[in-house]
Structures are given as structure tokens and as C-alpha cells.
XYZ file of C-alpha atoms in Angstrom:
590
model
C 75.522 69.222 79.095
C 78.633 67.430 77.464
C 78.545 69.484 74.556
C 78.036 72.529 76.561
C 81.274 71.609 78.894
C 83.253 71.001 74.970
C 82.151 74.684 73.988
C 82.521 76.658 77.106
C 86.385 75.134 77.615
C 86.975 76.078 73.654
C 85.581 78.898 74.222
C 87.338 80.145 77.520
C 90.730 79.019 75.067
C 89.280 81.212 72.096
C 88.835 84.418 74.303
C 92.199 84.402 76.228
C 93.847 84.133 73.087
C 92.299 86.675 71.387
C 92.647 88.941 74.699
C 96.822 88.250 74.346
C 96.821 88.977 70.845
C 94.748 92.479 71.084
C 96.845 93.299 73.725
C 100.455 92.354 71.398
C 98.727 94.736 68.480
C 99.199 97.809 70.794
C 102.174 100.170 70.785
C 104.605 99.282 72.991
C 103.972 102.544 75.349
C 100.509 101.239 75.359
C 101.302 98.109 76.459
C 103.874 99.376 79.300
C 101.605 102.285 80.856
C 98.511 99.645 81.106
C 100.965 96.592 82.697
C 100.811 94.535 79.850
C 104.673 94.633 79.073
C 108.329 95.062 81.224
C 110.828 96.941 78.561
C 114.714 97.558 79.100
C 115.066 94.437 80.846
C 118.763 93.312 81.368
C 120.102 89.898 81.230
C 122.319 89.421 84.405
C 123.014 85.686 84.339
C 121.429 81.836 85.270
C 121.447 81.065 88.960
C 122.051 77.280 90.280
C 118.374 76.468 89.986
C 118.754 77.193 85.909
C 116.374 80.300 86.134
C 117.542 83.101 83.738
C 117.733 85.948 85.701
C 116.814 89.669 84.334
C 117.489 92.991 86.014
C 114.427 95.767 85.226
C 114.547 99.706 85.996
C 110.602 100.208 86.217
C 107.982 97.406 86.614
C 103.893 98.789 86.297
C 103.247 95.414 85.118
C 100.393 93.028 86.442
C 102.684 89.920 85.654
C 103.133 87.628 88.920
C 104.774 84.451 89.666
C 103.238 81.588 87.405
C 102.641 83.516 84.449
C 103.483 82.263 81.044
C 105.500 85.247 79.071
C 107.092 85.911 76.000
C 110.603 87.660 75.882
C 111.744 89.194 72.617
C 115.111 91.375 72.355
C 113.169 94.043 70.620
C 110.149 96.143 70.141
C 107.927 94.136 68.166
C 104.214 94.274 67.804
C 100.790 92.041 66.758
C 102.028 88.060 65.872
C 105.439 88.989 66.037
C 105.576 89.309 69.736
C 104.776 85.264 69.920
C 105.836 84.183 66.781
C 109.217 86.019 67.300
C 109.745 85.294 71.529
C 111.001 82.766 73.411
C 107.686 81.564 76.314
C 109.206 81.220 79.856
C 107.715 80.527 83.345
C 107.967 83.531 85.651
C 109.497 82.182 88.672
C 110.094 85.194 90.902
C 109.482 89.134 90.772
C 112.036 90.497 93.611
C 110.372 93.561 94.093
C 113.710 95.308 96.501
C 116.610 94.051 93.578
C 114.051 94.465 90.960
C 114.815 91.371 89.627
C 112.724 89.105 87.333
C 113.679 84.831 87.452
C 112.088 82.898 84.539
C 112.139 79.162 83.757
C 112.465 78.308 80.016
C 109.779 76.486 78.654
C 110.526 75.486 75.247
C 113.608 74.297 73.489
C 115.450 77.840 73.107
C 117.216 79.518 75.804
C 115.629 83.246 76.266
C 117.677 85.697 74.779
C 121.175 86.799 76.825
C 120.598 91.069 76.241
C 120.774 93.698 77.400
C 117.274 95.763 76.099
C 114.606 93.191 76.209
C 111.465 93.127 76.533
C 108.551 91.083 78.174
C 104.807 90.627 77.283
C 102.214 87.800 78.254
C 102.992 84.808 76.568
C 99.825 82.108 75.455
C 99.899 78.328 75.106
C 97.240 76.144 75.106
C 98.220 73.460 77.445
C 95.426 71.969 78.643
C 92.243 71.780 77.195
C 92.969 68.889 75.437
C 92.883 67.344 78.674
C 90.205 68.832 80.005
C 87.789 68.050 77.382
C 88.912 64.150 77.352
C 87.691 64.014 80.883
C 84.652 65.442 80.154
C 84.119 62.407 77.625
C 85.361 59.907 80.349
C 82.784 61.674 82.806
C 79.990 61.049 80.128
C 80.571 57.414 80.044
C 79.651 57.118 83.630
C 76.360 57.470 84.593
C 77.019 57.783 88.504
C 79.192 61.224 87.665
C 76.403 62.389 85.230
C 73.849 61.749 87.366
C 75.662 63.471 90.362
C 76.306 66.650 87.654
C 72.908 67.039 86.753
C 71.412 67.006 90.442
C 70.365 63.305 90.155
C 72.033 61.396 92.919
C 70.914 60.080 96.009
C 73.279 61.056 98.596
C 72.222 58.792 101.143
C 73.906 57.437 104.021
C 76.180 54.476 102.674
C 76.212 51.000 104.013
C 80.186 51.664 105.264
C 79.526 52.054 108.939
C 76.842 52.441 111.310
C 75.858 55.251 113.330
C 77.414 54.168 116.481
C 81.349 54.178 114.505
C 80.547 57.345 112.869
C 79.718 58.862 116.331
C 82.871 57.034 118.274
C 84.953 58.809 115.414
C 83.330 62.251 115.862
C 84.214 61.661 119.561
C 87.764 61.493 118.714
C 87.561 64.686 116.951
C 88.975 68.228 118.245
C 86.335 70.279 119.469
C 83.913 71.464 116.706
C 80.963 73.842 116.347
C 77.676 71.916 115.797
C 77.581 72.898 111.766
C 81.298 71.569 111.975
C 80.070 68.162 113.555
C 77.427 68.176 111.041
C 79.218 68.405 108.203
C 81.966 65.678 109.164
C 79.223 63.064 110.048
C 78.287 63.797 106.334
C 81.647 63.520 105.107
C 82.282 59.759 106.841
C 78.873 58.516 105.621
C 77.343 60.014 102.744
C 78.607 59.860 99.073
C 79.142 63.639 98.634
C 79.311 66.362 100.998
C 78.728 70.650 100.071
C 80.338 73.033 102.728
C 79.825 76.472 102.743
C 82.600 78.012 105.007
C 81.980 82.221 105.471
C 84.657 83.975 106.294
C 87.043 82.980 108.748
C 84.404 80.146 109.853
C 87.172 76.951 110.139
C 86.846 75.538 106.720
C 90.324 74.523 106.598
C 90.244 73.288 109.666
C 87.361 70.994 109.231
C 88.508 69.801 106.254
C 91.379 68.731 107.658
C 89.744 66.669 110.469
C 87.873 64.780 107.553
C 90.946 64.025 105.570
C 92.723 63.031 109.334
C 89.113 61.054 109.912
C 89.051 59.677 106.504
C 92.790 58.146 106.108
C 92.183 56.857 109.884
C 89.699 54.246 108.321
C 92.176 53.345 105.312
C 91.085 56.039 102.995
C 93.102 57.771 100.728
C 92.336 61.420 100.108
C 92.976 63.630 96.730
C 93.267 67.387 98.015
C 92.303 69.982 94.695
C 91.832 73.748 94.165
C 91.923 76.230 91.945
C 95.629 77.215 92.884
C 98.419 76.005 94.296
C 98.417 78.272 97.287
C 94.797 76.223 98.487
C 96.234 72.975 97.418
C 99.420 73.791 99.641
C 97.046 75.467 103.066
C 95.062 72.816 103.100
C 97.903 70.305 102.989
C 99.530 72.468 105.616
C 96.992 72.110 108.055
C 96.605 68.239 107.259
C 99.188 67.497 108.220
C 99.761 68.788 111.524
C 97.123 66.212 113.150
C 97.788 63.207 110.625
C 99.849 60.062 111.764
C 103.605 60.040 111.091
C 103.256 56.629 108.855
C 100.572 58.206 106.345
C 102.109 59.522 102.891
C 101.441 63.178 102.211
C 102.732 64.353 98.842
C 102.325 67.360 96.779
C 102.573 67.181 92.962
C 104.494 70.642 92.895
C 103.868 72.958 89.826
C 106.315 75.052 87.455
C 110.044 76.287 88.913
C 111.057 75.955 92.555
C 108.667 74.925 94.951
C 107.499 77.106 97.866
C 108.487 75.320 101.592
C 106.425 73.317 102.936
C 106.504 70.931 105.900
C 109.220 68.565 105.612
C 106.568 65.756 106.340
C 105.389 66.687 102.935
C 106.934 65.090 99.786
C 107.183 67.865 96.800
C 107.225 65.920 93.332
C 106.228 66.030 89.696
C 103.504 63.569 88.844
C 106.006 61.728 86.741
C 107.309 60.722 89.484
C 108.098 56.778 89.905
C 107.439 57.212 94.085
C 103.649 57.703 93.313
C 102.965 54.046 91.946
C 105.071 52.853 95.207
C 102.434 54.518 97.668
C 100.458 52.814 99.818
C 96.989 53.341 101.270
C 96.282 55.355 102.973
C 98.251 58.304 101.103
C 97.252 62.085 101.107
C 97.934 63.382 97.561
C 97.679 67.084 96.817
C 97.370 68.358 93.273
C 95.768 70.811 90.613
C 93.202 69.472 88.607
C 95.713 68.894 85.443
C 97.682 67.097 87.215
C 94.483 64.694 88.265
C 94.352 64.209 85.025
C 97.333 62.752 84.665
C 96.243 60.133 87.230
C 93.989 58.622 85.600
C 96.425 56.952 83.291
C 98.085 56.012 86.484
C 96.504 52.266 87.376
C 98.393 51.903 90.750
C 96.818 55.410 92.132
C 93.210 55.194 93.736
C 91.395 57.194 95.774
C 88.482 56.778 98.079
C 87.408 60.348 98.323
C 88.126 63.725 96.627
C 88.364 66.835 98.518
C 87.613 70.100 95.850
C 88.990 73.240 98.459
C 87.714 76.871 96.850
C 84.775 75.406 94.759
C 83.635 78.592 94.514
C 86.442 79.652 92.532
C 86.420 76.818 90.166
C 84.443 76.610 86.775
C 82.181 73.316 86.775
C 84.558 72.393 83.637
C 87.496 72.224 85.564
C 86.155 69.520 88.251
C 85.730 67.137 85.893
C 89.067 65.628 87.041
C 88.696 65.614 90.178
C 85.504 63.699 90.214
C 86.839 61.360 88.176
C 89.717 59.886 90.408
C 86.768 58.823 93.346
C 83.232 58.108 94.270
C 82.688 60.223 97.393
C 83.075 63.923 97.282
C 83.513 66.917 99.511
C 83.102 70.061 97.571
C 83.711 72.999 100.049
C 83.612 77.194 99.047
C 81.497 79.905 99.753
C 79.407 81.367 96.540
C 79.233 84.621 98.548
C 82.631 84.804 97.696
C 84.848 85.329 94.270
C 83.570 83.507 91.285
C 85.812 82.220 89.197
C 87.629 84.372 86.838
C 85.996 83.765 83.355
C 87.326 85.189 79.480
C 84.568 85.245 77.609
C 81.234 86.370 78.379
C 79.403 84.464 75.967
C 78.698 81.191 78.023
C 75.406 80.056 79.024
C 74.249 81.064 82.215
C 74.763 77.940 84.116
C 78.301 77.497 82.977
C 79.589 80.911 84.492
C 78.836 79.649 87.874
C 81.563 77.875 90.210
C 81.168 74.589 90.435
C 80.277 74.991 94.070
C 77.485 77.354 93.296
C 76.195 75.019 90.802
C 76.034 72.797 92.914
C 74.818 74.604 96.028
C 71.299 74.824 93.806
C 71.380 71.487 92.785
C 71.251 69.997 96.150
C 70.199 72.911 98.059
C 68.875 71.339 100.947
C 71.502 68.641 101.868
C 74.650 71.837 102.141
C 76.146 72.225 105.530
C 76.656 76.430 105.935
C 79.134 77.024 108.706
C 77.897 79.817 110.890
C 80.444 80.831 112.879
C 83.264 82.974 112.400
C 86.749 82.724 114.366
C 88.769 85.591 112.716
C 86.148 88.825 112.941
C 85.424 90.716 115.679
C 81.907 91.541 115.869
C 82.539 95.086 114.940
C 83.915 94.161 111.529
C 81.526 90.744 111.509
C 78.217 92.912 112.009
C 77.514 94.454 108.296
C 78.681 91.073 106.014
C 76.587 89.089 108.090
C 74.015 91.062 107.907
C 74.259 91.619 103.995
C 75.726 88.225 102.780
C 75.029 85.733 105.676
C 71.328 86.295 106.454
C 72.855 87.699 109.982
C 73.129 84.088 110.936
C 77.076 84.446 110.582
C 78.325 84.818 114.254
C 81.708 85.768 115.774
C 83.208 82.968 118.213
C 83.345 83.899 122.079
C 87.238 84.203 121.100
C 87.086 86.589 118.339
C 84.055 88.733 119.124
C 85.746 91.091 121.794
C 89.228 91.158 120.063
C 90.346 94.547 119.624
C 93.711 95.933 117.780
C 95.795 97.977 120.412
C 97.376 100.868 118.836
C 100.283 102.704 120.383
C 99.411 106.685 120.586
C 103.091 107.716 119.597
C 103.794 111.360 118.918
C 106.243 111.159 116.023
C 103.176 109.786 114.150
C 101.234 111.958 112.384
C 98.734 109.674 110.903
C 97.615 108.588 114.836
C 94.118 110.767 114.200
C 93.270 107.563 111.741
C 94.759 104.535 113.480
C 94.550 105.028 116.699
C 90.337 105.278 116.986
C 88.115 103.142 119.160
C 86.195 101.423 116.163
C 87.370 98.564 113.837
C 86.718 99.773 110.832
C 87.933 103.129 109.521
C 87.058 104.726 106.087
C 89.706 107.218 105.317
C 88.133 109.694 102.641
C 89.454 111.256 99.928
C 88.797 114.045 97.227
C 91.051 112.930 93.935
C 88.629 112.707 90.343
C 89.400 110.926 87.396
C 91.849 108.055 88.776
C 91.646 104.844 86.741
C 93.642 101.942 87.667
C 96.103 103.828 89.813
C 95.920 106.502 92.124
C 99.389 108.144 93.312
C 97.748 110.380 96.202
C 95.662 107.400 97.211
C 98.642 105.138 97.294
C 101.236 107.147 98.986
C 98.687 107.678 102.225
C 98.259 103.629 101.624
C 101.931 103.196 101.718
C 102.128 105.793 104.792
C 99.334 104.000 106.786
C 101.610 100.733 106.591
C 104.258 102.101 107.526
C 103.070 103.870 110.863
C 101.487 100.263 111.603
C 105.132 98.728 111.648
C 107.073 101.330 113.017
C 104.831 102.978 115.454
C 102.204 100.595 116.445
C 104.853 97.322 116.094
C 102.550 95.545 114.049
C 104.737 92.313 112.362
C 104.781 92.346 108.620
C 102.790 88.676 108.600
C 99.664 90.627 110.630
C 99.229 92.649 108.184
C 98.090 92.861 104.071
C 97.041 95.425 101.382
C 94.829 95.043 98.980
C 93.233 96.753 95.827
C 91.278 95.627 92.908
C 93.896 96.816 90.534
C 97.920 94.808 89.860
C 98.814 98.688 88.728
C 97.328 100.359 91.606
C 99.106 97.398 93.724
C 102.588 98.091 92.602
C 102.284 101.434 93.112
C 101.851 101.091 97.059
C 104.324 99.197 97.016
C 107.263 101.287 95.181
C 105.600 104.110 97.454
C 105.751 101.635 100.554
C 109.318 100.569 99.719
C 110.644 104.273 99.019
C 109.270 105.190 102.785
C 111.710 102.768 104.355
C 114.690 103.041 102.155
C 117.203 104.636 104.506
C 116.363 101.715 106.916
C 117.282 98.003 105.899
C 115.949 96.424 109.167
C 112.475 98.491 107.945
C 112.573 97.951 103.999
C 113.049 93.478 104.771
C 110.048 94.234 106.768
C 108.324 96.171 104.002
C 109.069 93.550 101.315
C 107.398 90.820 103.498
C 104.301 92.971 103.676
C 101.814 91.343 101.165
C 100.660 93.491 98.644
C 98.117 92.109 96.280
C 94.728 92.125 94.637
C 91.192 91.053 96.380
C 91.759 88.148 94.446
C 94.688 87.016 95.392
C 93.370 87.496 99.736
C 90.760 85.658 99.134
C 91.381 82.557 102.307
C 93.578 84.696 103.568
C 93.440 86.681 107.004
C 95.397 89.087 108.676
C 95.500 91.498 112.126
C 94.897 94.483 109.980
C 94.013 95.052 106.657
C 94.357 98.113 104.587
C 92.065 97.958 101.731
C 92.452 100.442 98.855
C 89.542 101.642 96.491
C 91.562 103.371 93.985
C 89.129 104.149 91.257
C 87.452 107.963 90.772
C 87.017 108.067 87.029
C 83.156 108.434 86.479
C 83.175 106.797 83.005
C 85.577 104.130 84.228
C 83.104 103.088 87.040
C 80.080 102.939 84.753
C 82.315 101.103 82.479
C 83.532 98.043 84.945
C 80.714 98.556 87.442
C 80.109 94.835 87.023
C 84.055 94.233 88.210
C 84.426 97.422 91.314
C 81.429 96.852 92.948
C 80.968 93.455 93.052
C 79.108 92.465 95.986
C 81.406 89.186 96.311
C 84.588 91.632 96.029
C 83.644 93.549 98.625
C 82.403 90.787 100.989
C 86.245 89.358 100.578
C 87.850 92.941 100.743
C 86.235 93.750 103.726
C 86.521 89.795 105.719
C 90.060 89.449 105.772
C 90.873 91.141 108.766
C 90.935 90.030 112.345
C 90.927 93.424 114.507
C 91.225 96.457 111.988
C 90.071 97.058 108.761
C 91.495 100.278 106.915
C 89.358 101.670 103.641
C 90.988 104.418 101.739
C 89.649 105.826 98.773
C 88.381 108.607 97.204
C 84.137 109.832 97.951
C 83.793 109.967 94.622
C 84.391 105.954 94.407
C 80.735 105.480 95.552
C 78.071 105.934 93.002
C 75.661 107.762 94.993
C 78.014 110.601 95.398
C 79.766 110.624 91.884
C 75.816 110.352 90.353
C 76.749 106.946 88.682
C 74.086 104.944 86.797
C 74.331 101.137 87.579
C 72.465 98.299 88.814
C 70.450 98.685 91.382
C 71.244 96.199 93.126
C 75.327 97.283 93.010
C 73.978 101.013 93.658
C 71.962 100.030 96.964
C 74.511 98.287 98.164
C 77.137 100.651 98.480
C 75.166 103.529 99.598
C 74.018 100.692 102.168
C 77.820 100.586 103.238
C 78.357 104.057 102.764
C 75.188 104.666 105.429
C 76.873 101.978 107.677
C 80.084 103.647 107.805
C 78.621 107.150 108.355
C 76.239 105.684 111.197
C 78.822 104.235 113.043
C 81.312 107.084 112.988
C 84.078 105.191 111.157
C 84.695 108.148 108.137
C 87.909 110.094 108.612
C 88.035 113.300 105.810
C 91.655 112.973 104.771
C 93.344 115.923 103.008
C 95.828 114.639 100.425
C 98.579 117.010 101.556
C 97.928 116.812 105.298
């Protein structure tokens, strides 16, 4: 498998590069109309921070905070774009100045103009790394036998029974599958939990890192992204004891707040070779990299947050810096994002599903959820969860209470006795935006926060589509712009892909299906009806879940030919949504 790991990283480095460069030989009209480029951007200045700050008139782009780009101060196309450019971090899109803030990354400052222009910008920073820990990882057989399904997982010599117990009795009050799993986590060598929706992941894994550092352990926290890293951190640290160290190894530009009981550094840091044990370090899995040139860091146990989202490449790492292991996701969830499809089968799993097979019978599924009522709970359980995924006493009778208001004219679609509400349209032929679809989107939210006083944290939108995304929100912003106590609420409205939800939740959720193209359907039928998409569209939401989209999304009423298994599926939500009265026919001009 070593040599498999070498390939699949070289080629997941191969195919994103290639991807940039295809994208660079288009026009630049091409690039702009399918988000691949920002033109006429303005050069306004460097704040205190040293960001370079750049004013744009129209943004379509899927660029977010994070990504690597490439500014030029002309129109250039193919090699040029990169070989002519200057690569900076983007820091900050401020959606209401239409602002863009970007780090510098290299040597040269980005160009001070007036006309410039921005595309997606590709270094190779880290597979160098990646592939050295591989070879570390294959000079230890304990880490190749645990890869390959070998290892005995048995209950270490540690403590006995009775301490593990007194410990769980210390514990907050836990489900039985929760119990389970943290007995696991305090005795065996590696524990796999699969958290549903909403089921208290987080929480659980914080009472094992709280359990674990109470007994002298020190605790790695990893994930696929920062925002995972910095949650589960988050709710560490509420229950952990003021004299333990919690530090984050922040990424790129300025870091997002986080409790002041959490210490934001680089991992160059001198302070991490003073800590001592037991310490609560949160990082990516570059950065854990980087520790293993650092002799005065150990850890006793590894926590991998999202393993469902990680490739199995990409935990090599993590596994290194420890022996014990809790690996926690939910396969029924997103994979990871791959760029090539030419890996073997077992290498375009997660690392959690991989291995979820490999030790099938010793995972821990949580089966209990605390965010969904049971209205919104009843078809993924049924579909994904075997129907053994259950709403807490709490959550199962929680209902969103709309305010019937007669200024609102959109009150025949929120305020309805069900959960779940599938507003329908009639629009053909929409792609990766639809402007009908997203001005009722943009509509919808607004009622919510004006008429129904939801608060702008209760509530997200989501789409499968960065286009279709900033659409809404131009359209959402636009709604509110004679109102400045209204358009601050607006702009702290998340608006964002699936993707990007995924361990999130809100009060309401507004989910938006875009897509009515035919040919575009059959072409990405793999990517819009996912059944792990949907199963994250649809779980985010505590009390009311919005659909909009057009009839002629589903494939049994646009006759599209696809899997079977995609095709049942969504005629089986189609039938659920029908059967339990939740379809409103919308007329785009009503």
C-alpha cells in the first residue's frame, strides 16, 4: 500500500494542476462567467495587518477565504497567468464593500493598479511532506499493521475496569452509545465513531479529550479544515481545567476569534517546546508534520475530527505523532473532495470509511440525534441510518413558530404546520445558477428575519453551486439595501455550499437545488444527486427545512437516465414529500 499512498498523493498534485492550467488557457470571459477569475479589480491600499486590499465591481467567482490566487495587472492567458502573477493568500471577501484582502505569499508585493485581475493560483506545498510520512509510517510496523486492518485493539493494561467506570461516573450525562464509545476511548488503542447528524459528536469528543488530559494525557486535535480543528477546540475547552495548555497552530492571515483560553500560534513557535503535559494542541495535518521534527512535543493520543472527509493519505501525520487513536466521521456523509478519478478504489475512500470496513465490528454508531425534530429526522433515518437514528426527547417535538404577518406575502410557504417544505418551480435549462430560483431564495430569507424575527445565526443557505451561492446573496443583499440595521443582518446570514454546512446546524435552513439543465444533470449526476449531499443538505436544520428548486431537478420528471440507485432515490424523496403534503407550486412571478 506504500506505493499506492506515493501515487495517489502525486497523482491528486498532477490533476489539480492540470485542472488550474485548463482553466488559465480559457478566454478571459470564459473564465469570469464560470467563477474562475475577478477582473477590474482596484488596488485601494495595505491595512495595519499588511493585507493588500482590492476594491471589485462584480464578483461570480467561487474563490473563498484560504484560496491560493494569482493576480496579474492584465489579461493574460495559458502559462502566462502563473508565470506572469504574483500568488497571494485570500484573506477576506467583504461581500457589502465588495472588497477582496490578500496576504502576499512570495517575495513580490502584488501589483498596486488599478485594472487587475485575479485567477486561482497553484503551488505545490505539501506533498513533499506528505509522502515522507508515508515512508516514516512504513518503518513502523504497529501503524502498518493498524492501516491494513491488522491490529488488535484490545483493552490495554493502563487501568482497570473499576477506574475506567469511576471516570465515566464523572462524566456529563451521556446516551448509552456515548458511554460506549468513551469507555473505548480510555482503554483501547484506537477508537471509530460514527456520529449522524446532530448526534453529539463534538460533544463526546470533547469529554474524551477533558477525560484523557485528566489522567496526564496530552491530546492532538486534527481535521480536514480549520473550521473542525477550531469547533472542536471550542467545545474543549469549555469543561477543561484552567491549568491545562490549549493551543491552536493558526493557519494563513489573521486568525478567526477564538476563546481567549486558547493560544493562536504558528508551529514555529518557541512556546510549543516549553509546554507541559498535559497540553491540548490543535492543528491541520501539515502542520503535524512539522511535529515530528519537534523532539520536546509528544502525544498520548490523536483525535482525527471529520474522518470522513479526509483521504487515508492525509492521516498519515496524524497517526504518526501517537499510539492510541480516535478516528470519528460519518461515511454517510461528504467524502472527501478528490482531483483525479484515476485512483484505485480503496484510495478514494475517507480514511474513516476505510476504516469503518476494516474493523467493522469494533465502531461505536451514535444513534441519537439532538438537533432534528422527528419530522425532518424521519426520512434520513430511514434511508441512511437503518431507521435506528432517533430524535432526543428534547428535539423530537421542537417546532419553528412562524409569525402570520400580513405585509408578508410569502406566509402561504413559511408559515405551514410541517417541517419540511418543498417550494416548486417551473424554470428549464439552468446550469450553475438560477436567477428566478435565487431571488425567491433571497426573498424567503428575508421574510424569515423581518417578519418571523428569526436571528441571522439561526439561520443558513445552501446550494451545491459557489455561482448559484453568490447569486442569493447579491439578490439577498439588494432586498435589504435601503435598511442598514437589515443589510448587517443579511451579511451575517451564511451563504455557502453543502460542503461547506457540513457539522454545521441551524433553526432553519433554506436549501437551494438550482440545477434544470437536462444534459447538465446527466452530465454531473454523480456530483447533484449524491446520496451523501443530500443526507447533509437536508440534516442541518433544527425546526424547518426549506427546498426550492425547480420539478424538473428530479430525474423522474425531467426523464433523466442515471444510476439506479441515484434515480430511486430521489423519486423516493420526491414520493416522501408528496405523501406528506410538504410541496408548495410556486409561480416565479407570484
Amino acid at each position: 500500500m506504500h506505493d499506492a499512498l506515493i501515487k495517489f498523493i502525486e497523482g491528486e498534485v498532477d490533476a489539480e494542476e492540470r485542472e488550474i492550467l485548463m482553466m488559465h488557457r480559457a478566454s478571459v470571459a470564459f473564465r469570469e462567467k464560470n467563477g474562475h477569475c475577478i477582473t477590474g479589480l482596484k488596488f485601494k491600499g495595505v491595512d495595519e495587518d499588511g493585507l493588500f486590499i482590492y476594491s471589485y465591481a462584480a464578483n461570480q467567482s467561487k474563490f473563498r477565504a484560504g484560496d491560493l490566487l494569482v493576480i496579474n495587472e492584465e489579461k493574460l492567458k495559458g502559462e502566462e497567468v502563473l508565470n506572469s502573477g504574483v500568488l497571494v493568500w485570500l484573506e477576506e471577501i467583504d461581500y457589502t464593500q465588495r472588497l477582496l484582502k490578500v496576504e502576499k505569499d512570495l517575495l513580490h508585493d502584488p501589483p498596486r493598479a488599478n485594472n487587475c485581475i485575479a485567477d486561482k493560483g497553484f503551488f505545490d506545498y505539501n506533498s513533499e511532506r506528505l509522502k515522507h510520512a508515508i515512508c516514516l509510517a512504513y518503518e513502523d510496523e504497529e501503524i502498518v499493521s493498524f492501516l491494513e486492518g491488522r491490529s488488535c485493539l484490545r483493552q490495554d493494561n493502563d487501568f482497570s475496569s473499576d477506574t475506567v467506570e469511576s471516570f465515566l461516573s464523572l462524566s456529563r450525562p451521556m446516551t448509552e452509545r456515548q458511554m460506549e464509545a468513551l469507555h473505548s476511548a480510555m482503554s483501547n488503542r484506537a477508537t471509530f465513531i460514527q456520529g449522524p447528524p446532530g448526534s453529539g459528536k463534538t460533544f463526546l469528543l470533547a469529554e474524551i479529550i477533558e477525560r484523557s488530559m485528566s489522567v496526564g494525557r496530552s491530546v492532538l486535535v486534527t481535521a480536514p479544515t480549520h473550521k473542525a480543528i477550531d469547533n472542536l477546540l471550542l467545545a474543549a475547552v469549555k469543561i477543561l481545567s484552567d491549568k491545562w495548555r490549549v493551543i491552536k497552530i493558526r493557519g494563513k492571515g489573521k486568525p478567526p476569534w477564538l476563546s481567549g483560553r486558547i493560544l493562536q500560534i504558528t508551529v514555529d513557535d518557541g512556546r510549543l517546546c516549553d509546554l507541559r503535559a498535559p497540553y491540548l494542541v490543535g492543528s491541520t495535518i501539515y502542520q503535524a508534520y512539522k511535529f515530528l521534527q519537534n523532539s520536546d512535543l509528544n502525544f498520548d493520543i490523536v483525535v482525527i475530527d471529520e474522518a470522513s472527509q479526509m483521504p487515508i493519505a492525509h492521516a498519515v501525520p496524524a497517526l504518526l505523532n501517537a499510539s492510541r487513536y480516535v478516528v470519528a466521521g460519518d461515511h454517510r456523509q461528504l467524502p472527501p473532495v478528490l482531483k483525479s478519478s484515476l485512483h484505485p478504489e480503496p484510495l478514494k475512500k475517507s480514511v474513516f470509511e476505510y476504516l469503518h470496513e476494516k474493523y467493522a465490528d469494533v465502531v461505536i454508531a451514535l444513534d441519537i440525534t439532538f438537533r432534528m425534530n422527528k419530522s425532518i429526522n424521519e426520512f434520513p433515518s430511514r434511508t441512511f441510518y437503518e431507521d435506528q437514528l432517533r430524535p432526543s426527547k428534547c428535539a423530537a417535538d421542537r417546532v419553528f413558530v412562524a409569525t402570520a404577518d400580513a405585509a408578508d406575502d410569502l406566509k402561504h410557504i413559511i408559515c405551514r404546520d410541517e417541517s419540511v417544505t418543498y417550494v416548486q418551480l417551473d424554470h428549464r435549462d439552468a446550469i450553475q445558477q438560477a436567477p428566478e430560483e435565487a431571488e425567491l431564495v433571497a426573498r424567503i430569507a428575508r421574510s424569515l428575519l423581518v417578519y418571523h424575527k428569526l436571528s441571522p445565526e439561526s439561520l443558513a443557505v445552501v446550494s451545491p453551486h459557489r455561482a448559484h451561492n453568490e447569486a442569493i446573496r447579491e439578490k439577498f443583499l439588494q432586498s435589504v439595501s435601503n435598511d442598514a440595521r437589515l443589510q448587517l443582518m443579511a451579511s451575517k446570514v451564511v451563504v455557502d455550499t453543502v460542503e461547506r454546512l457540513q457539522g454545521q446546524e441551524r433553526d432553519a435552513i433554506i436549501y437551494s437545488l438550482c440545477a434544470s439543465n437536462r444534459q447538465y444533470a446527466i452530465n454531473r449526476a454523480q456530483f447533484l444527486y449524491s446520496p451523501n449531499r443530500l443526507n447533509v443538505a437536508i440534516t442541518r436544520s433544527r425546526t424547518r427545512l426549506f427546498l426550492v428548486g425547480s420539478k424538473f431537478f428530479f430525474p423522474h420528471l425531467n426523464g433523466i437516465v442515471i444510476d439506479a440507485r441515484l434515480l430511486a432515490l430521489w423519486e423516493s424523496y420526491y414520493n416522501y414529500l408528496l405523501d406528506n403534503d410538504c410541496i408548495v407550486v410556486q409561480s416565479i412571478n407570484r
